Amino acid sequence: MLVFVFTALSLLSPCLATIPRPRGVAISMASFYKPDVPFQCLDGSKQVPFEYVNDDYCDCPDGSDEPGTSACTNGKFHCTNAGYRPINILSSRVNDGICDCCDGSDEWEGNIECVNNCKELGRKMREDREKQMQLQDSGYKVKLQYMEEGKKRRAEKRAEMETLEQSKVELEALKNEVEARKIEVEGPEKEAKEKHEQAWKEVQEAKKAELDKIKAETAFYEMDENKDNRVDLVEIKAHAQFDVDNNGEVCDSEAREHLEIGEEADHVDLEHFMEKVWPNIRDFYKSPAEQEDKGDNQEIEPKGKYTEDDGYIDHEEDDDEDEFDDDDDIDDDDDEEENRVGENKTGEEEAMPEYDDETKQLIAVADAARKQFTDADNALRDAENAIRDLQNYLNLDYGPNEEFSALKGNCYEYTDREYTYKLCGFEKATQRPKAGGSETTLGNWGKWEGTPEDKYAAQKYENGQSCWNGPNRSVKVNMKCGLENKVTGTSEPSRCEYAFDFETPARCTEPPARASDDTHDEL
Ligand code: MAN
């Protein structure tokens, strides 16, 4: 069947009205289909008589001779769709019983009745477009504010940075100055403290030596059973602790060995005892009371001595006063029973006496210098930290006009069935199970990752917590124009690789003038 219909365009456009066109041909292609001349297949492969166009027989390899029928499998049918968008469909769909064109022109045989809903679709399209324009319009206004604020913020940060760089130089100089002063005054302070401490140590050692002497004398008189101011073999043999070979008795040689005397002697006097015997036995010597296991906790105190002239004599208190033995000393008590070197009455370490006034003064000066140094050091560190923060801010790319800086320091949440996701702009993205549990870092700010033409279409947050047997988590944030900053959706397209949809005014563009409307091109 020969099908050849010309579309009348005379009502719409006087210049196009003169070009009739076969069914299924777009206006732009009408000039290739001239009724009076043979038709040249559009691929240039051959020429056929014009009557062959739309004669329901496929002549051209590219199907261009049958734009209005389904004869060629590779042909294209053009739907004019007046009031909506013109489209090309595969000509195999012509008269296939399905309405593909909104004007119904593909079903011209009438096998099915198509409703022309192009106008309705056109209206809807214009409404959507209008909404989009309004969105872009309003969003762009916010974006302009973002741009202004972002630029201002960058300028402020730069200025702040300059000021801080300047004060850093000053703070460094100050720190060096107070450090030198600190070193200078710490020298005399150290010297004075060491002098004081050395003196204290010497006193302690003297006291210890004195106590040891008392212990030695006590031991001597304890062992001197017959009180003849000598310790002889018999007396030492009475002490089982000198039974070196543990055979149950202290034999002569063991006694002599301990007394450090040869075969010819059988006793020692106090002087020999103190010098030769006591150093060897002081660590294990037990008084008779201790030997009987009754006096474990008894203090060892000088018990006095017998002299041939005076009988029993008490040990005197120390004769020499030292610089630390003043009246206030905690150990300076009449009740000597409980005094021990280095310990006070309660058995605690005896505290070193206060420094003298001169040393105290040196310490005060050094303390003040140390404080000045610490303050200067802290101030310098604060400045360095602030500079680092500013540097981090300034190093980031907030878009061509700083518009994305509005996202910096702000977080946005989105909750789906299982998790609450959070995006903190230019910082990180996290995931927290709704049912409770710890937060998982999905990624830290990485880079812009849009297309080469549109770099700011997406952000990448990377190096999040590692996925079991998988990659470190990461998030791609796809950004589009919206009236406010918000995450509008999240997904995990592949395990531990997440995608967030994010709306922000920063992505809105200045809408073009509203004049153009491509629905009218074939009206
Ligand atoms: C957690 C979540 C999921 C992720 C699995 C991988 O359950 O982070 O999103 O797919 O770990 O094991």
mmCIF file of C-alpha atoms and ligand atoms in Angstrom, residues 419 431 440 467-468 473 492 495-496 498, ligand 1:
data_model
loop_
_atom_site.group_PDB
_atom_site.id
_atom_site.type_symbol
_atom_site.label_atom_id
_atom_site.label_comp_id
_atom_site.label_asym_id
_atom_site.label_seq_id
_atom_site.Cartn_x
_atom_site.Cartn_y
_atom_site.Cartn_z
ATOM 1 C CA TYR A 419 21.393 3.565 60.338
ATOM 2 C CA GLN A 431 27.251 5.709 60.289
ATOM 3 C CA THR A 440 31.625 3.874 62.286
ATOM 4 C CA CYS A 467 35.715 -3.226 56.163
ATOM 5 C CA TRP A 468 36.135 -6.806 57.287
ATOM 6 C CA ARG A 473 35.071 2.505 53.834
ATOM 7 C CA GLU A 492 25.748 1.322 49.764
ATOM 8 C CA ARG A 495 30.027 -3.260 50.182
ATOM 9 C CA CYS A 496 31.545 -0.488 52.318
ATOM 10 C CA TYR A 498 28.598 4.433 50.181
HETATM 11 C C1 MAN B 1 28.585 -2.754 58.949
HETATM 12 C C2 MAN B 1 28.096 -1.560 58.180
HETATM 13 C C3 MAN B 1 27.650 -1.934 56.801
HETATM 14 C C4 MAN B 1 28.724 -2.725 56.105
HETATM 15 C C5 MAN B 1 29.168 -3.877 56.954
HETATM 16 C C6 MAN B 1 30.346 -4.596 56.287
HETATM 17 O O1 MAN B 1 27.541 -3.599 59.247
HETATM 18 O O2 MAN B 1 29.138 -0.645 58.109
HETATM 19 O O3 MAN B 1 27.301 -0.795 56.052
HETATM 20 O O4 MAN B 1 28.267 -3.217 54.862
HETATM 21 O O5 MAN B 1 29.575 -3.425 58.219
HETATM 22 O O6 MAN B 1 30.763 -5.681 57.060
#
